[in-house]
Amino acid sequence: MSKSKDRRAFLPRSLEDCAALLAAFAENQRPAVPRVTPVPPVVHAAPVTEQQVTEITKKFTRLGATSGKDDPKNTTPLSGNFVRIRSKLDHKIYQYAVSFDPQVDNMDFRNKIIKSVEEHIGKVHRLSGFIFFLPIKLPAPAVYETQMPDGEPVQVTFKLARELEPEDVPMAFYNVIIRRVMRDLDMVQVTRYHYDPKASHAVPQHRLEVWPGYQTAINEFDGGLMLNIDVSHRVLRSETVLDLLGSITRRCDNDKAKIIDECSRTLIGTAVLTRYNNRTYRVDDICWEMTPMSTFDTPKGAMNFRDYYKKSYDLDIKCLNQPMLIHRPKKKEMRQGQLEQICLVPEITYVSGLTDELRENHIIMKDLAQFMKATPMERKRAIDTFVQRVNTNPNIRRHFEEWGLELDTKLVQYYGKTLPYEMVYFGGGVTHQTDNRCDWTREATNSPVITPVDLNCWAIVYIDRDVQTIKSFLQCYLKVAQPMGIQVAQPRLVPIKMDNNENWVRTLKQTITPSLQVVVAVFGTKRTDRYNAFKRICCMEHPIPSQGIVRKTISNEKKLRSVTQKIALQINVKLGGELWSLKIPLKQKLMVIGIDVFHNPAKRSQSVAGFVCSLNQHCTRYYTRVQFQMENQELIDALKICFIDALKRYYEINHYKPEQVIVYRDGVGEGRLQMVEDYEVPQLKSVFEHIEPNYSPKLSVVICHKRINSRMFLHLNGGRELANPPPATCVDHTITKKPEGWFDFLLVSQHVRQGTVTPTHYIVVHDESELTREQFQRLTYKLTHMYYNWPGTVRVPAPCQYAHKAAYLSGENLKAPASSLLAETLYCL
């Protein structure tokens, strides 16, 4: 990427980086303090003409950006959750580093101190951390004496950092303004998003509450400066953390060791909300030695937590022997001056968000869907309401006018293209032409698979009281396997009389033999500890393909056939079989790699990288590796080992080396894209010389972003109605960002029946291939068909999804990498 032409390349990557940089700069180069009171200059801005507005706004549109209207292939009329922002700035904006003497860490105090010197700096200003924006230039030295809210004298110093032209204003400035807008609308900030507690929806039957809100961000896109706004919801539980601790205590029969273990497993790593200040915290630990009667130091002496909350928030804490929740400051919070841990009282703390247990309750999720699964039309109405509130609020309008900004009233419209639908190939010459539903369940379960693996020696371990369920399942399995071309012999049935972990572990170890192909375990209930023990035995201690089933899944006779069909396909894949394929018409010998990273919420210092690569041209066989990454270890160091082993195995199977390697990389934040190109790509290329001195295949690296706020709406009836765009819809202009030297696109690959579809954002940060952009888009879309755990398309290319499954299994269940003996089987499904 050429940085000389990108003026924004020299800016820090985030607002926090700016704050840290400028704070350090101001601290180290603080000027001498003459006690003067400068007279603020008077700025008379000339009236801005419409032509000037048009010219200034054009500066925000990148050169070469296309509208999509002139391309005959772009035939799908779309709009998105974007609203244009027009800039009327005809003068510079001045960016200052502000410092306080003595140091002031409290953000409210900083704002009040700044307000007290408005007679010198004017009323039009924006403060974010230690970064300060003004439409006027202050005379130097800009040093002012004032008082803190508590009466203590304080000195404020403004040091000029940059003079910004309209097109050079950092996005941080605009996002500070939009946060001010949300406050003027009486929205409450929870984490990064804003919600309206006054419009909350109660779900009393489940003791839940839903706060509606918005996710907002201003950024520069190919179509210009835009506000990306999406509807968001926050689920809160009506019960407090103390209620949750009480239910866990009763469930564990007052066994202290079990209580501590279960509470830690349930709470550590979760987000909680304190309603007295509407802030969220991450629970990092539970301190059983501390109670609300424990004391801490204050400037006026020691104080206990009960008295503190009574004095500060007028809250009465009744339970005085409850443990305390511990939140340790993040790096961002430490940069802002918060160095000490925060102790939270469970009685006045509420669990925020959905737990895995709640997500698995279909009744709860169905009741929540009526509030949270917004259709495209509902999203548009919510965005229109927000825009109308902004444009009709006199305070917000005045604030926008002060900075020369104007928010459009309509959603951005553009055109997209629909890629060709794919032909899916099965065994025996059976084919299926996909359509806008992208679902081939019937064909996958009633057609021969490409490579069947016969079950000649396998075992089913189950609880002896479930014998009738096992017989029904086995009979159904024998029937559904025949159309797939899989021959199934009678398994070895291994009943367990005592349903406890010790018996399960002992029986599994006795059952697994060298001749056994696969072991199937049918559990009575869904228990994480038992499943983890099962997977550790089968993936690490005695490596063998394994399949875990919960009895409830195969107990419903009406659903037994469809469930058994999916289990049969899964087992065939885990044994090395191939289910279906697509034509990938590339001349070069191809290897596709998927990389994803799993972050364990309970251990922030450790993450798990999943690495999966294809072993043949049709991307139907895969090689899987997992590496654990410590806090100070570079991810690429672990991936290089996996890459070398994968290339060697590819050559052993095919007797030739790949000529084209395409890497789909998930788990990369937007601020780290340059690091991938500058550091990871050269490291990946250095692997080739370890295979052969002159070996140099063409390498492409694509970043996949699933968690984005961009939405696409398909226009129906001339735009009077909106719907979800069909699968294969692709957009590569207007709402994309094309950093110089890269290209990106948004792709909808799956069909959704509820709510609004979310496209996936692909950014090609390095490309040595000879593929055109459309060929790259088509290859990406083809690979979303190759995930064998679902007979349909998924959101990301299959190797990336396999890497996610492998990393999650090792990080969440195994706590260690799986055995290399299973590397060529998709054991993670």
XYZ file of N, CA and C in Angstrom, residues 458-463 466 469-470 473-474 477 504 519-527 530-531 534-535 546-555 560 563-564 566-568 570-571 574:
135
model
N -17.668 -50.050 14.511
C -17.947 -48.844 15.284
C -18.698 -49.220 16.549
N -18.818 -48.274 17.474
C -19.423 -48.572 18.764
C -20.333 -47.425 19.183
N -21.391 -47.774 19.910
C -22.304 -46.783 20.492
C -22.298 -46.985 22.005
N -21.907 -45.964 22.738
C -21.906 -45.987 24.200
C -23.116 -45.188 24.678
N -23.913 -45.769 25.565
C -25.166 -45.124 25.973
C -25.534 -45.570 27.384
N -26.510 -44.903 27.990
C -27.036 -45.282 29.301
C -28.035 -46.414 29.100
N -31.723 -46.194 28.070
C -32.068 -45.623 26.767
C -31.988 -46.654 25.650
N -34.439 -46.204 22.690
C -34.080 -45.049 21.854
C -32.914 -45.393 20.933
N -31.940 -46.137 21.455
C -30.774 -46.519 20.655
C -31.181 -47.459 19.528
N -32.856 -45.435 16.811
C -31.847 -44.647 16.116
C -31.028 -45.517 15.167
N -30.651 -46.706 15.621
C -29.830 -47.589 14.804
C -30.587 -48.069 13.570
N -30.666 -45.264 11.179
C -29.342 -45.025 10.602
C -29.085 -45.986 9.438
N -18.356 -43.055 32.612
C -18.233 -42.704 31.197
C -16.770 -42.752 30.760
N -16.444 -43.765 17.483
C -17.218 -44.054 18.676
C -18.315 -42.994 18.802
N -19.545 -43.471 19.042
C -20.710 -42.596 19.192
C -21.152 -42.661 20.654
N -21.312 -41.500 21.291
C -21.763 -41.449 22.676
C -23.117 -40.745 22.727
N -24.101 -41.406 23.353
C -25.438 -40.826 23.503
C -25.606 -40.455 24.973
N -25.584 -39.147 25.262
C -25.675 -38.650 26.633
C -27.127 -38.441 27.041
N -27.388 -38.635 28.324
C -28.749 -38.454 28.816
C -29.172 -37.001 28.837
N -28.259 -36.121 29.200
C -28.531 -34.682 29.235
C -27.328 -33.942 28.674
N -27.527 -32.662 28.444
C -26.440 -31.849 27.910
C -25.620 -31.307 29.065
N -24.440 -31.890 29.264
C -23.544 -31.459 30.331
C -22.179 -31.136 29.748
N -19.132 -33.343 30.975
C -19.092 -34.696 30.405
C -18.678 -34.671 28.941
N -19.212 -33.685 28.200
C -18.837 -33.567 26.789
C -17.347 -33.255 26.663
N -15.384 -36.394 27.217
C -15.535 -37.276 26.049
C -14.613 -36.830 24.920
N -14.593 -35.536 24.643
C -13.778 -35.042 23.545
C -12.281 -35.123 23.861
N -15.137 -39.128 16.608
C -16.169 -39.306 17.632
C -17.390 -38.463 17.307
N -18.519 -38.918 17.814
C -19.775 -38.207 17.610
C -20.554 -38.204 18.915
N -20.837 -37.019 19.463
C -21.637 -36.903 20.673
C -23.073 -36.540 20.334
N -24.026 -37.210 20.988
C -25.453 -36.983 20.741
C -26.154 -36.877 22.089
N -27.069 -35.938 22.223
C -27.915 -35.848 23.405
C -29.190 -36.649 23.130
N -29.598 -37.449 24.121
C -30.738 -38.351 23.938
C -31.970 -37.626 23.402
N -32.232 -36.425 23.879
C -33.411 -35.676 23.458
C -33.432 -35.453 21.950
N -32.251 -35.344 21.355
C -32.153 -35.076 19.924
C -32.718 -36.219 19.086
N -32.568 -37.468 19.559
C -33.017 -38.612 18.766
C -34.237 -39.296 19.384
N -34.895 -38.614 20.347
C -36.060 -39.213 21.008
C -37.375 -38.875 20.309
N -36.722 -37.833 13.916
C -35.622 -38.799 13.989
C -34.937 -38.980 12.643
N -32.741 -35.898 11.673
C -31.597 -35.801 12.560
C -30.575 -36.889 12.248
N -31.047 -38.098 12.027
C -30.138 -39.215 11.742
C -29.415 -39.020 10.417
N -28.438 -36.188 9.135
C -27.345 -35.234 9.362
C -26.209 -35.873 10.149
N -26.549 -36.745 11.098
C -25.509 -37.445 11.858
C -24.707 -38.365 10.944
N -25.407 -39.054 10.033
C -24.725 -39.961 9.097
C -23.755 -39.195 8.199
N -22.333 -36.297 8.956
C -21.235 -35.836 9.813
C -20.212 -36.926 10.046
N -20.673 -38.120 10.374
C -19.750 -39.226 10.648
C -18.953 -39.571 9.407
N -16.182 -37.050 9.154
C -15.150 -37.247 10.176
C -14.260 -38.450 9.874
